[in-house]
XYZ file of C-alpha atoms in Angstrom:
786
model
C -100.409 -54.472 -125.518
C -103.707 -53.860 -127.304
C -106.143 -56.577 -128.295
C -107.483 -56.720 -130.920
C -105.202 -54.669 -133.176
C -108.041 -52.506 -134.504
C -108.779 -51.202 -130.993
C -106.859 -48.041 -131.856
C -109.372 -47.267 -134.597
C -112.415 -48.353 -132.584
C -111.582 -45.939 -129.750
C -110.788 -43.021 -132.100
C -107.042 -42.832 -131.347
C -106.129 -42.957 -135.054
C -108.297 -39.893 -135.693
C -106.610 -38.108 -132.791
C -103.202 -38.763 -134.402
C -104.415 -37.317 -137.716
C -105.565 -34.140 -135.946
C -102.148 -33.793 -134.279
C -100.395 -34.316 -137.649
C -102.307 -31.356 -139.069
C -100.430 -29.090 -136.615
C -96.946 -30.273 -137.712
C -94.704 -27.890 -139.676
C -92.555 -30.613 -141.222
C -92.780 -34.058 -142.756
C -90.365 -35.269 -140.058
C -92.820 -34.175 -137.351
C -95.701 -35.930 -139.111
C -93.633 -39.113 -139.346
C -92.992 -38.918 -135.596
C -96.737 -38.548 -134.949
C -97.327 -41.702 -137.044
C -94.938 -43.530 -134.706
C -96.801 -42.568 -131.499
C -97.139 -45.684 -129.360
C -99.077 -46.451 -126.212
C -96.403 -46.841 -123.528
C -96.419 -48.680 -120.223
C -93.245 -47.173 -118.756
C -94.246 -44.684 -116.003
C -91.120 -42.481 -116.348
C -91.473 -42.197 -120.133
C -95.171 -41.337 -119.880
C -94.484 -38.647 -117.253
C -91.657 -37.160 -119.377
C -93.762 -36.983 -122.581
C -96.719 -35.481 -120.745
C -94.531 -32.864 -119.020
C -92.972 -31.851 -122.355
C -96.405 -31.300 -123.919
C -97.594 -29.437 -120.781
C -94.531 -27.123 -120.801
C -94.916 -26.363 -124.529
C -98.628 -25.605 -124.006
C -97.625 -23.182 -121.244
C -95.192 -21.466 -123.641
C -97.884 -21.107 -126.326
C -100.423 -19.661 -123.884
C -98.348 -17.585 -121.455
C -94.843 -16.890 -122.784
C -93.229 -15.098 -125.722
C -93.472 -16.933 -129.042
C -90.856 -19.632 -129.551
C -88.647 -18.615 -132.541
C -89.579 -21.568 -134.765
C -89.457 -20.431 -138.398
C -87.947 -23.139 -140.624
C -88.055 -26.932 -140.554
C -86.127 -28.765 -143.287
C -84.981 -32.396 -143.513
C -81.421 -31.912 -142.264
C -81.006 -35.683 -141.961
C -81.283 -36.149 -145.719
C -78.862 -33.288 -146.371
C -76.350 -34.566 -143.775
C -76.399 -38.068 -145.291
C -75.855 -36.566 -148.741
C -72.892 -34.500 -147.487
C -71.450 -37.600 -145.855
C -70.540 -39.082 -149.275
C -67.066 -38.248 -150.558
C -67.189 -36.222 -153.811
C -70.826 -35.228 -153.339
C -71.825 -31.613 -152.847
C -74.911 -29.769 -151.625
C -76.644 -27.310 -153.956
C -77.171 -23.637 -153.198
C -80.790 -24.328 -152.140
C -79.698 -27.222 -149.885
C -77.061 -25.092 -148.150
C -79.728 -22.435 -147.624
C -81.969 -25.055 -145.961
C -79.117 -26.055 -143.643
C -78.472 -22.391 -142.811
C -82.156 -21.619 -142.116
C -82.583 -24.759 -139.974
C -79.474 -24.095 -137.873
C -80.579 -20.471 -137.358
C -83.840 -21.837 -135.924
C -82.012 -24.390 -133.759
C -79.684 -21.801 -132.220
C -82.549 -19.321 -131.652
C -84.550 -22.027 -129.834
C -81.560 -23.009 -127.644
C -80.988 -19.335 -126.791
C -84.701 -18.973 -125.937
C -84.530 -21.783 -123.370
C -81.149 -20.654 -122.017
C -82.765 -17.311 -121.118
C -85.418 -19.285 -119.171
C -83.090 -21.809 -117.603
C -84.900 -24.099 -115.177
C -88.372 -22.913 -116.240
C -89.012 -25.723 -118.713
C -86.793 -28.590 -117.509
C -88.333 -31.344 -119.651
C -88.007 -29.352 -122.868
C -84.465 -28.271 -121.952
C -83.558 -31.966 -121.702
C -84.213 -32.314 -125.454
C -81.007 -30.405 -126.269
C -79.007 -31.027 -123.095
C -75.237 -31.012 -123.857
C -75.974 -30.071 -127.509
C -73.299 -27.524 -128.562
C -74.023 -24.392 -130.558
C -71.519 -24.743 -133.447
C -71.748 -21.342 -135.115
C -68.710 -22.094 -137.275
C -71.044 -23.986 -139.617
C -73.192 -20.888 -140.091
C -70.173 -18.666 -140.692
C -68.792 -21.005 -143.357
C -72.115 -21.129 -145.203
C -72.725 -17.360 -144.921
C -69.393 -16.671 -146.600
C -70.684 -18.432 -149.714
C -74.538 -18.241 -149.661
C -76.469 -14.936 -149.525
C -79.700 -14.395 -147.479
C -81.818 -15.294 -150.534
C -80.190 -18.692 -150.910
C -78.006 -17.789 -153.924
C -74.241 -18.077 -154.178
C -72.443 -14.791 -153.536
C -70.707 -13.281 -156.616
C -67.515 -12.830 -154.537
C -67.530 -16.344 -153.038
C -64.047 -16.752 -154.590
C -61.644 -14.538 -156.523
C -62.109 -16.682 -159.672
C -65.893 -16.457 -159.437
C -65.709 -12.681 -158.985
C -63.477 -12.364 -162.099
C -65.740 -14.608 -164.170
C -68.865 -12.698 -163.044
C -67.234 -9.374 -164.015
C -66.170 -10.852 -167.381
C -69.709 -12.011 -168.126
C -71.145 -8.597 -167.257
C -68.603 -6.835 -169.495
C -69.136 -9.252 -172.421
C -72.906 -8.885 -172.162
C -72.558 -5.095 -172.159
C -70.275 -5.192 -175.240
C -72.631 -7.561 -177.094
C -75.626 -5.387 -176.363
C -73.815 -2.222 -177.390
C -72.661 -3.864 -180.644
C -76.042 -5.238 -181.677
C -77.725 -1.884 -180.846
C -75.193 -0.155 -183.107
C -75.758 -2.619 -186.000
C -79.550 -2.502 -185.587
C -79.522 1.313 -185.688
C -77.417 1.297 -188.846
C -79.597 -1.332 -190.569
C -82.743 0.571 -189.640
C -81.265 3.766 -191.101
C -80.655 1.905 -194.401
C -84.219 0.548 -194.414
C -83.112 -3.096 -194.176
C -85.088 -4.011 -191.033
C -88.669 -5.187 -190.784
C -91.200 -3.672 -188.371
C -90.403 -4.408 -184.740
C -87.427 -4.287 -182.413
C -84.665 -6.651 -181.320
C -86.011 -10.084 -180.466
C -84.821 -13.374 -178.926
C -84.523 -16.494 -181.082
C -82.966 -19.736 -179.793
C -81.758 -17.840 -176.750
C -79.911 -15.330 -178.956
C -80.647 -11.605 -179.446
C -81.438 -11.109 -183.170
C -82.259 -8.312 -185.633
C -85.511 -8.659 -187.700
C -84.458 -8.123 -191.386
C -86.533 -8.063 -194.545
C -85.747 -11.268 -196.437
C -84.455 -9.403 -199.537
C -81.840 -7.669 -197.357
C -80.491 -10.753 -195.546
C -77.252 -10.811 -197.582
C -76.500 -7.156 -196.855
C -75.374 -8.114 -193.307
C -72.902 -10.820 -192.212
C -74.323 -13.087 -189.579
C -76.303 -16.235 -188.715
C -80.016 -16.621 -189.444
C -81.748 -18.361 -186.498
C -85.379 -18.173 -187.676
C -87.800 -16.665 -190.192
C -91.437 -15.509 -190.042
C -94.302 -17.754 -191.181
C -94.675 -15.754 -194.396
C -90.937 -15.876 -195.059
C -90.775 -12.103 -195.498
C -88.768 -11.559 -192.257
C -85.593 -13.314 -191.125
C -84.000 -13.079 -187.679
C -80.252 -12.651 -187.885
C -77.514 -12.609 -185.220
C -74.676 -10.393 -186.559
C -71.271 -12.109 -186.882
C -69.504 -9.793 -184.410
C -72.253 -10.324 -181.807
C -72.196 -14.109 -182.403
C -68.534 -14.181 -181.372
C -69.236 -12.124 -178.229
C -72.224 -14.329 -177.264
C -70.116 -17.461 -177.601
C -67.620 -15.850 -175.261
C -70.420 -15.182 -172.769
C -71.558 -18.803 -172.993
C -68.066 -20.050 -172.377
C -67.751 -17.753 -169.366
C -71.067 -19.063 -167.996
C -69.772 -22.648 -168.276
C -66.679 -21.556 -166.391
C -68.884 -19.867 -163.791
C -70.859 -23.092 -163.280
C -67.671 -25.117 -162.910
C -66.369 -22.622 -160.362
C -69.643 -22.753 -158.387
C -69.465 -26.565 -158.286
C -65.866 -26.251 -157.089
C -66.915 -23.799 -154.322
C -69.900 -25.931 -153.234
C -67.739 -29.069 -153.172
C -65.143 -27.344 -150.993
C -67.919 -26.063 -148.662
C -69.433 -29.570 -148.447
C -65.997 -30.967 -147.560
C -65.799 -28.405 -144.718
C -69.286 -29.404 -143.567
C -68.595 -33.167 -143.579
C -66.944 -33.366 -140.098
C -70.097 -31.804 -138.629
C -72.473 -34.478 -140.020
C -73.059 -36.185 -136.596
C -73.871 -32.785 -135.059
C -76.237 -31.965 -137.926
C -78.055 -35.232 -137.258
C -78.435 -34.174 -133.597
C -79.823 -30.817 -134.711
C -82.241 -32.689 -136.989
C -83.431 -34.769 -134.041
C -84.045 -31.644 -131.956
C -86.061 -29.928 -134.735
C -88.160 -33.068 -135.263
C -88.926 -33.432 -131.535
C -89.777 -29.730 -131.210
C -92.199 -29.930 -134.131
C -93.725 -33.073 -132.619
C -94.174 -31.617 -129.097
C -95.456 -28.327 -130.547
C -98.144 -30.208 -132.506
C -99.178 -32.106 -129.335
C -99.432 -28.830 -127.395
C -101.501 -27.100 -130.100
C -103.895 -30.051 -130.189
C -104.135 -29.889 -126.388
C -105.167 -26.234 -126.668
C -107.828 -27.184 -129.252
C -109.398 -29.735 -126.901
C -108.666 -27.723 -123.713
C -106.383 -30.514 -122.576
C -104.704 -30.553 -119.174
C -102.017 -32.680 -117.557
C -103.546 -35.071 -115.012
C -101.688 -36.539 -112.050
C -100.016 -39.744 -113.261
C -99.446 -42.657 -110.871
C -97.672 -45.957 -111.370
C -100.732 -48.032 -110.457
C -103.529 -49.647 -112.462
C -106.358 -47.251 -111.513
C -107.916 -44.001 -112.671
C -110.081 -41.125 -111.498
C -111.528 -38.824 -114.159
C -112.866 -35.412 -113.127
C -114.973 -33.470 -115.652
C -113.611 -35.533 -118.539
C -114.865 -35.095 -122.131
C -114.424 -37.095 -125.317
C -111.945 -35.005 -127.386
C -113.466 -35.751 -130.798
C -116.997 -35.152 -129.557
C -115.783 -31.971 -127.877
C -114.335 -30.653 -131.172
C -117.524 -31.487 -133.105
C -119.737 -29.817 -130.503
C -117.401 -26.801 -130.433
C -118.103 -26.174 -134.127
C -121.831 -26.280 -133.418
C -121.446 -24.049 -130.299
C -122.653 -26.864 -128.022
C -121.106 -28.249 -124.841
C -120.264 -31.807 -123.844
C -121.673 -33.119 -120.542
C -118.548 -33.952 -118.462
C -117.837 -37.445 -117.128
C -116.802 -38.178 -113.542
C -115.675 -41.735 -112.833
C -113.360 -43.655 -110.544
C -111.957 -47.151 -111.153
C -109.855 -48.597 -108.359
C -109.516 -51.652 -106.125
C -112.969 -51.141 -104.597
C -114.812 -50.537 -107.867
C -112.711 -52.435 -110.370
C -115.336 -53.043 -113.066
C -118.162 -50.559 -113.682
C -121.284 -52.068 -115.291
C -123.116 -49.258 -117.110
C -126.806 -49.676 -117.958
C -129.530 -47.386 -119.250
C -131.540 -46.658 -122.388
C -130.246 -46.794 -125.951
C -128.744 -43.492 -127.189
C -128.246 -42.529 -123.538
C -124.478 -42.192 -123.859
C -123.248 -45.541 -122.469
C -120.889 -46.313 -125.367
C -119.556 -42.743 -125.557
C -118.893 -42.844 -121.822
C -116.895 -46.080 -122.165
C -115.033 -44.869 -125.271
C -114.118 -41.658 -123.433
C -112.484 -43.697 -120.659
C -110.596 -45.887 -123.161
C -109.468 -43.058 -125.434
C -108.298 -40.789 -122.608
C -106.356 -43.676 -121.041
C -104.653 -44.400 -124.384
C -103.858 -40.687 -124.845
C -102.242 -40.368 -121.426
C -100.138 -43.521 -121.973
C -99.120 -42.034 -125.360
C -97.918 -38.822 -123.684
C -100.894 -36.623 -124.720
C -102.761 -34.100 -122.568
C -106.459 -34.897 -122.065
C -109.659 -32.797 -121.835
C -110.209 -33.369 -118.125
C -109.647 -31.453 -114.908
C -106.015 -31.404 -113.762
C -107.255 -32.957 -110.499
C -107.810 -36.190 -112.465
C -105.593 -39.147 -111.544
C -104.556 -41.561 -114.310
C -102.623 -44.750 -113.740
C -100.726 -47.079 -116.074
C -102.200 -50.266 -117.547
C -100.038 -52.935 -119.161
C -102.779 -54.376 -121.382
C -105.916 -53.107 -123.114
C -108.705 -55.502 -124.130
C -111.451 -53.947 -126.215
C -114.700 -55.399 -127.572
C -116.602 -52.673 -129.415
C -118.759 -53.102 -132.494
C -119.511 -56.029 -134.802
C -116.405 -58.021 -135.789
C -118.085 -60.800 -137.772
C -115.863 -62.181 -140.533
C -116.949 -64.101 -143.647
C -113.357 -65.154 -144.349
C -112.899 -66.596 -140.849
C -116.463 -67.991 -140.775
C -117.218 -66.006 -137.596
C -120.677 -64.758 -136.704
C -121.148 -61.679 -134.542
C -121.591 -63.744 -131.390
C -118.709 -66.066 -132.316
C -116.460 -63.042 -132.711
C -117.526 -61.796 -129.277
C -116.926 -65.203 -127.676
C -113.491 -65.450 -129.320
C -112.543 -62.141 -127.681
C -114.000 -63.220 -124.326
C -111.871 -66.389 -124.459
C -108.736 -64.290 -125.009
C -109.731 -61.807 -122.271
C -110.281 -64.548 -119.678
C -106.980 -66.277 -120.559
C -104.700 -63.249 -120.815
C -106.126 -60.487 -118.555
C -104.715 -59.722 -115.105
C -104.749 -57.046 -112.408
C -102.924 -54.567 -114.682
C -105.359 -54.956 -117.603
C -108.091 -52.554 -118.712
C -111.112 -54.165 -120.362
C -113.783 -52.267 -122.312
C -116.785 -54.321 -123.516
C -119.752 -52.735 -125.287
C -123.192 -54.439 -125.173
C -121.811 -57.313 -123.097
C -123.394 -60.720 -123.955
C -125.489 -59.635 -126.966
C -125.608 -61.487 -130.272
C -127.402 -64.634 -129.156
C -130.460 -65.836 -127.199
C -130.641 -63.592 -124.063
C -131.683 -66.649 -122.016
C -128.188 -68.118 -122.627
C -126.159 -65.018 -123.487
C -126.880 -63.447 -120.097
C -125.542 -66.345 -117.967
C -122.452 -66.725 -120.185
C -121.734 -62.996 -119.851
C -122.196 -63.212 -116.081
C -119.764 -66.154 -115.879
C -117.170 -64.270 -117.958
C -117.594 -61.183 -115.750
C -117.195 -63.282 -112.602
C -114.018 -64.883 -113.998
C -112.570 -61.495 -114.913
C -113.427 -60.177 -111.471
C -111.482 -63.039 -109.842
C -108.451 -61.922 -111.856
C -108.800 -58.362 -110.426
C -109.059 -56.796 -113.881
C -110.318 -53.235 -114.210
C -112.571 -51.658 -116.761
C -116.089 -50.889 -117.972
C -118.854 -52.844 -119.625
C -122.210 -51.687 -120.989
C -125.264 -53.929 -120.931
C -129.063 -54.208 -120.960
C -129.072 -57.594 -119.182
C -130.868 -57.543 -115.802
C -128.869 -60.501 -114.480
C -125.632 -58.529 -114.899
C -127.119 -55.536 -113.051
C -128.176 -57.842 -110.171
C -124.769 -59.603 -110.194
C -122.961 -56.245 -110.027
C -125.194 -55.165 -107.151
C -124.069 -57.930 -104.750
C -120.528 -58.695 -106.008
C -117.514 -57.056 -104.389
C -115.280 -55.257 -106.898
C -118.058 -54.706 -109.436
C -120.072 -51.485 -109.367
C -123.367 -50.623 -111.049
C -123.734 -47.316 -112.869
C -126.385 -45.794 -115.077
C -126.867 -42.966 -117.532
C -129.459 -40.571 -116.105
C -132.693 -40.182 -118.082
C -135.481 -37.612 -117.911
C -138.456 -39.961 -117.836
C -140.899 -37.083 -118.063
C -139.592 -35.653 -121.336
C -138.122 -39.040 -122.339
C -134.710 -37.507 -123.078
C -131.267 -38.691 -121.988
C -129.249 -36.389 -119.693
C -125.850 -37.959 -120.591
C -124.830 -37.908 -116.892
C -123.173 -41.016 -115.449
C -124.437 -41.892 -111.974
C -122.391 -44.533 -110.141
C -124.033 -46.776 -107.549
C -127.358 -47.861 -109.062
C -128.347 -49.622 -112.300
C -130.558 -47.935 -114.892
C -133.671 -48.987 -116.750
C -133.599 -49.518 -120.501
C -136.903 -47.597 -120.774
C -137.926 -49.974 -123.561
C -141.706 -49.562 -123.040
C -141.511 -45.839 -122.358
C -139.473 -45.135 -125.491
C -141.715 -47.413 -127.585
C -144.768 -45.519 -126.282
C -143.190 -42.131 -127.096
C -142.337 -43.282 -130.614
C -145.983 -44.265 -131.075
C -146.062 -48.057 -131.055
C -149.773 -49.074 -130.850
C -151.013 -49.475 -127.296
C -152.391 -52.975 -127.994
C -148.907 -54.090 -129.063
C -147.405 -52.586 -125.898
C -149.994 -54.364 -123.728
C -149.271 -57.689 -125.454
C -145.538 -57.170 -124.820
C -146.071 -56.329 -121.164
C -148.117 -59.469 -120.655
C -145.337 -61.604 -122.152
C -142.622 -60.552 -119.705
C -142.354 -62.134 -116.293
C -143.810 -60.452 -113.239
C -140.377 -60.388 -111.600
C -138.747 -58.665 -114.531
C -141.651 -56.198 -114.720
C -141.218 -55.360 -111.035
C -137.454 -54.900 -111.439
C -137.860 -52.541 -114.380
C -140.620 -50.575 -112.599
C -138.358 -50.259 -109.562
C -135.487 -49.017 -111.742
C -137.711 -46.406 -113.427
C -138.780 -45.224 -109.950
C -135.188 -45.049 -108.807
C -134.267 -43.024 -111.891
C -137.034 -40.539 -111.104
C -135.891 -40.272 -107.479
C -132.241 -39.821 -108.536
C -133.275 -37.014 -110.902
C -135.239 -35.260 -108.132
C -132.356 -35.665 -105.680
C -129.892 -34.340 -108.258
C -132.065 -31.271 -108.959
C -132.503 -30.631 -105.215
C -128.772 -30.980 -104.603
C -127.955 -28.478 -107.361
C -130.531 -26.064 -105.912
C -129.118 -26.460 -102.374
C -125.581 -25.929 -103.660
C -126.637 -22.627 -105.197
C -128.371 -21.525 -102.030
C -125.362 -22.522 -99.913
C -123.058 -20.468 -102.141
C -125.323 -17.419 -101.720
C -125.337 -17.913 -97.945
C -121.554 -18.222 -97.875
C -121.218 -14.970 -99.850
C -123.587 -13.119 -97.492
C -121.764 -14.447 -94.422
C -118.397 -13.367 -95.850
C -119.745 -9.869 -96.607
C -121.244 -9.659 -93.111
C -117.901 -10.623 -91.536
C -116.105 -7.984 -93.630
C -118.609 -5.315 -92.595
C -118.392 -6.330 -88.957
C -114.613 -6.257 -89.089
C -114.671 -2.822 -90.742
C -117.078 -1.411 -88.184
C -115.052 -2.803 -85.293
C -111.889 -1.277 -86.676
C -113.638 2.068 -87.319
C -114.954 2.026 -83.735
C -111.494 1.384 -82.313
C -109.987 4.241 -84.350
C -112.680 6.707 -83.206
C -112.320 5.697 -79.528
C -108.519 6.006 -79.727
C -108.791 9.462 -81.354
C -111.364 10.587 -78.743
C -109.142 9.436 -75.877
C -106.127 11.246 -77.359
C -108.180 14.409 -77.833
C -109.567 14.245 -74.279
C -106.090 13.731 -72.911
C -104.831 16.820 -74.789
C -107.809 18.888 -73.533
C -107.081 17.952 -69.898
C -103.375 18.722 -70.283
C -104.141 22.100 -71.865
C -106.755 22.908 -69.203
C -104.313 22.072 -66.372
C -101.666 24.286 -67.936
C -104.190 27.133 -68.338
C -105.336 26.869 -64.683
C -101.736 26.738 -63.435
C -100.756 29.749 -65.552
C -103.832 31.692 -64.352
C -103.026 31.006 -60.670
C -99.390 32.003 -61.224
C -100.417 35.317 -62.830
C -102.911 36.069 -60.043
C -100.195 35.553 -57.477
C -97.740 37.665 -59.409
C -100.293 40.554 -59.693
C -100.676 40.650 -55.902
C -104.442 39.954 -56.011
C -105.346 43.028 -58.053
C -109.150 42.737 -58.434
C -109.415 43.978 -62.016
C -106.507 41.880 -63.126
C -107.892 38.845 -61.313
C -111.305 39.390 -62.933
C -109.792 39.554 -66.397
C -107.761 36.363 -65.813
C -110.885 34.469 -64.591
C -112.908 35.544 -67.645
C -110.097 34.442 -69.954
C -109.940 31.036 -68.151
C -113.732 30.541 -68.590
C -113.541 31.402 -72.280
C -110.722 28.923 -72.887
C -112.508 26.120 -70.959
C -115.803 26.689 -72.829
C -114.043 26.017 -76.112
C -113.720 22.331 -75.143
C -117.306 21.970 -73.862
C -119.211 19.228 -75.768
C -122.239 20.767 -77.446
C -125.425 18.755 -77.929
C -126.021 18.357 -81.648
C -129.475 18.809 -83.011
C -130.306 16.040 -85.494
C -130.308 17.395 -89.001
C -133.321 16.674 -91.137
C -133.039 13.861 -93.684
C -131.589 14.968 -96.956
C -133.835 15.596 -99.894
C -133.432 14.064 -103.355
C -132.179 17.380 -104.747
C -129.498 17.708 -102.054
C -128.017 14.221 -102.479
C -126.078 13.103 -105.571
C -123.666 10.327 -106.620
C -120.211 10.900 -105.136
C -121.438 12.670 -101.945
C -120.092 11.558 -98.595
C -122.798 10.568 -96.085
C -123.107 9.320 -92.502
C -125.671 6.807 -91.331
C -128.025 8.295 -88.709
C -127.406 6.962 -85.163
C -124.023 5.672 -86.335
C -120.525 6.976 -86.935
C -120.196 4.902 -90.142
C -119.382 7.019 -93.204
C -119.401 6.071 -96.879
C -119.779 7.416 -100.409
C -122.979 7.410 -102.509
C -122.523 5.344 -105.680
C -126.180 5.120 -106.790
C -129.611 6.635 -105.944
C -132.738 4.546 -106.561
C -136.063 6.156 -105.569
C -136.104 6.326 -101.730
C -132.946 4.253 -101.382
C -129.268 5.094 -101.696
C -126.464 2.579 -102.339
C -123.410 3.422 -100.246
C -119.842 2.151 -100.697
C -118.115 1.480 -97.362
C -114.572 0.375 -98.175
C -114.965 -2.600 -100.520
C -118.484 -3.290 -99.188
C -121.829 -2.049 -100.540
C -124.957 -1.339 -98.438
C -128.462 -0.010 -99.146
C -130.119 2.559 -96.840
C -133.220 4.712 -96.896
C -132.616 8.386 -97.681
C -134.095 9.420 -94.336
C -131.415 7.332 -92.545
C -128.456 9.199 -94.024
C -126.917 12.624 -93.470
C -124.773 14.423 -96.016
C -121.352 15.350 -94.593
C -118.412 17.300 -95.936
C -115.420 15.419 -97.259
C -113.143 16.990 -94.618
C -114.935 15.297 -91.684
C -114.493 11.831 -93.227
C -111.488 10.063 -91.634
C -108.446 9.874 -93.930
C -108.344 6.093 -93.538
C -111.872 5.799 -94.943
C -111.176 8.185 -97.839
C -107.939 6.370 -98.693
C -109.742 3.005 -98.589
C -112.505 4.285 -100.852
C -110.002 5.717 -103.325
C -108.089 2.424 -103.472
C -111.245 0.369 -104.051
C -113.536 2.530 -106.152
C -111.377 5.379 -107.279
C -112.641 8.610 -108.675
C -114.978 8.219 -111.662
C -113.313 11.117 -113.420
C -109.897 9.434 -113.236
C -111.146 5.935 -114.215
C -110.076 4.724 -117.656
C -111.973 1.804 -119.282
C -108.822 0.586 -121.005
C -106.223 -2.052 -120.068
C -102.992 -3.351 -121.586
C -102.288 -7.043 -120.809
C -99.581 -7.679 -123.393
C -96.799 -9.905 -122.006
C -98.920 -10.969 -118.991
C -99.635 -14.598 -118.077
C -103.163 -15.737 -118.940
C -104.299 -16.040 -115.293
C -102.926 -12.562 -114.399
C -104.459 -11.005 -117.507
C -107.916 -12.481 -116.819
C -107.733 -11.333 -113.187
C -106.899 -7.758 -114.172
C -109.647 -7.730 -116.820
C -112.199 -9.006 -114.302
C -111.352 -6.194 -111.842
C -111.659 -3.570 -114.598
C -114.910 -5.216 -115.802
C -116.478 -4.929 -112.305
C -115.472 -1.262 -111.892
C -116.727 -0.349 -115.364
C -120.108 -1.939 -114.671
C -120.363 -0.227 -111.275
C -119.534 3.170 -112.780
C -121.935 2.764 -115.708
C -119.413 2.636 -118.568
C -120.699 1.225 -121.851
C -117.557 -0.478 -123.116
C -113.977 -1.567 -122.403
C -110.841 -1.557 -124.558
C -108.402 -4.475 -124.070
C -104.900 -4.422 -125.629
C -103.645 -8.022 -125.828
C -101.499 -8.037 -128.964
C -101.548 -10.507 -131.834
C -98.795 -13.144 -131.441
C -100.207 -16.651 -131.916
C -103.658 -15.417 -130.960
C -103.810 -17.655 -127.862
C -104.229 -14.809 -125.306
C -106.912 -13.144 -127.465
C -108.800 -16.441 -127.736
C -108.685 -17.109 -123.960
C -109.804 -13.530 -123.130
C -112.764 -13.668 -125.507
C -113.882 -17.081 -124.320
C -113.707 -15.782 -120.716
C -115.768 -12.629 -121.467
C -118.494 -14.486 -123.370
C -119.674 -16.166 -120.145
C -120.879 -12.814 -118.725
C -124.523 -11.967 -119.373
C -123.670 -8.235 -119.247
C -121.518 -8.544 -122.428
C -123.407 -7.642 -125.608
C -120.684 -8.187 -128.211
C -116.905 -8.262 -128.820
C -115.291 -6.439 -131.728
C -111.778 -5.964 -133.206
C -110.194 -2.533 -133.406
C -110.028 -0.935 -136.880
C -107.293 -2.592 -138.999
C -105.339 0.707 -139.193
C -105.300 1.051 -135.386
C -104.353 -2.436 -134.247
C -106.916 -4.819 -135.772
C -107.379 -8.095 -133.877
C -104.602 -7.139 -131.467
C -107.236 -5.047 -129.587
C -110.692 -6.174 -128.414
C -113.598 -3.820 -127.666
C -116.142 -5.143 -125.127
C -119.616 -3.615 -125.385
C -122.079 -3.941 -122.493
C -125.830 -4.470 -122.782
């Protein structure tokens, strides 16, 4: 229930419906949009929201739904229902085109069974009766015209007409040629008069031919005659055409009779097409406003996260501006939020955003808010926005407000949402304030939920010490005297009356007079509020700064952990390899010693032989002696280049050079990057780098020569496509490429739009361009870097 009835218009819901109607393909869909109602049934709301969410997912991430034709099948079915009536060729074509769309849509969802359960429910148990299509296709051709061979009689009549027309043409050509040879004809060729093909004759020769004169020239010198023989043939053609029309009516009547038993099914198909058009329009509008599906609960409460007013969002979008998001929670602890602050600070827009988004959700529409938002169900909406004075009803502005307050107090309950703008205004503030406070207290006792905006100090104080009522204010930059449009819950806000008046340029003497006329208590309260606003602004700025710093710290810590983990793993691998190698050396040395001793024994201690065996043993053992390496000098700039493998001095860590900057080199170690002085690195050959390290580097950075700045994301889901593009974007920047080529296809243009919006947020992007029209046009995007 909405009170008053014009609340729909006041909150902007009527305008939302008009924007949705613009996306409809059919009049039936538009009529369904007109019938959108605010519901209070939790199951119905959840079903309608899920349908719109699933259709939005199809539009953004799946193949295009085969929706081509929407005609009013209901009208055609009701016409066919009447005995003796028949559908025309065009009407049968509309039935055929609509059923083709219906069956294609059902097949589309059957291929994706279980993926879109709420949309599948629209045609659950609806049979695909292809017999209807076959019957119509036997009679109607793809262009919507009756086939010449629809019946044997029609085929004979059509052949007869063609033959008679050919004979008539041949005959009149023959007569015209003869008359021209005799000099009887006037200048010109055969011409049409009264739908008949005639010969232009000079008036003095009109009796030299038998026939019927249909017309004459303005001067009377030329007459237009249809020869007698041709007249007879043309009459025959006309008779045949009447027969053809009668036969067509006979065929269409018979086809309509065959269609009549299927009328109930046609009405079901009509219902499906109408609902599809309706849900499609809702989904397209959701894409326009970047709408999401919030969590819906069967309780009278709400929590909006990064919410925006949809109409304001669309207007700002045209001007390339952004809307400051709203974050608000209304529940049992903070039932009524009292919003204060300066004029033009955004109080009314904030309240209208809450009201409009709540109406949209309860009407089954997605809303421009984070999907983490939680929206409940309210049974009643009470709205007091704007001036509703009425000359006819003899109501002043304040009387109109009081009339609404009376209704609110009497009818509202714990499942009601109230929205009151400029609470208590319209009369003497000395009396309007207390009355407003009493109304607010009464509403609070009834556990109602909602928002009110006000400038009254007594309401701010009342909200501050009353359980269930919460103060909130619109933040204001009191240095630049500009609103920030950010809602801050917990403290009231100043109206900044004197500050704004001073900025506008009201004379100082007037301001001083005004300040002297207000009470000391009120002056202290307003000064305190201004101070609180300043402190809140400083705290907000500090918090934002700290959040940024914390994020940087978290990133550095994560990188440090990755590097530590990599070094630990590298150390373990080297130790394991060293142990294996040492073990092999010892085994080989033992075998060599044993073999040497055995040979000495077998040679019966021959001195020369023994000497040779000992020398051979020493040579073999010296091969495994660890030699002390002399530290190589630091590499020079000429020696080192991008792509070289290097080792950090005093460390076994190896990596690949990806950039050289003066005395520093940037080294890639796995998926980590580090900076080192040139004198701290040694150039090494690729062969000494462990295979694990080389494989890791290849998988993360790849070879520049094999890198291609081109990607094909056609058929991919939006999230997957953006992820792949981001990875390619990072590698292209790292390797110094100037541009990227992204193949995304055309389709409905949704994927292209999402990709381009995503890329525009990067400072490194200079511009985005379409491919040449001959080579793909707007199905391909070129990204150029700065």
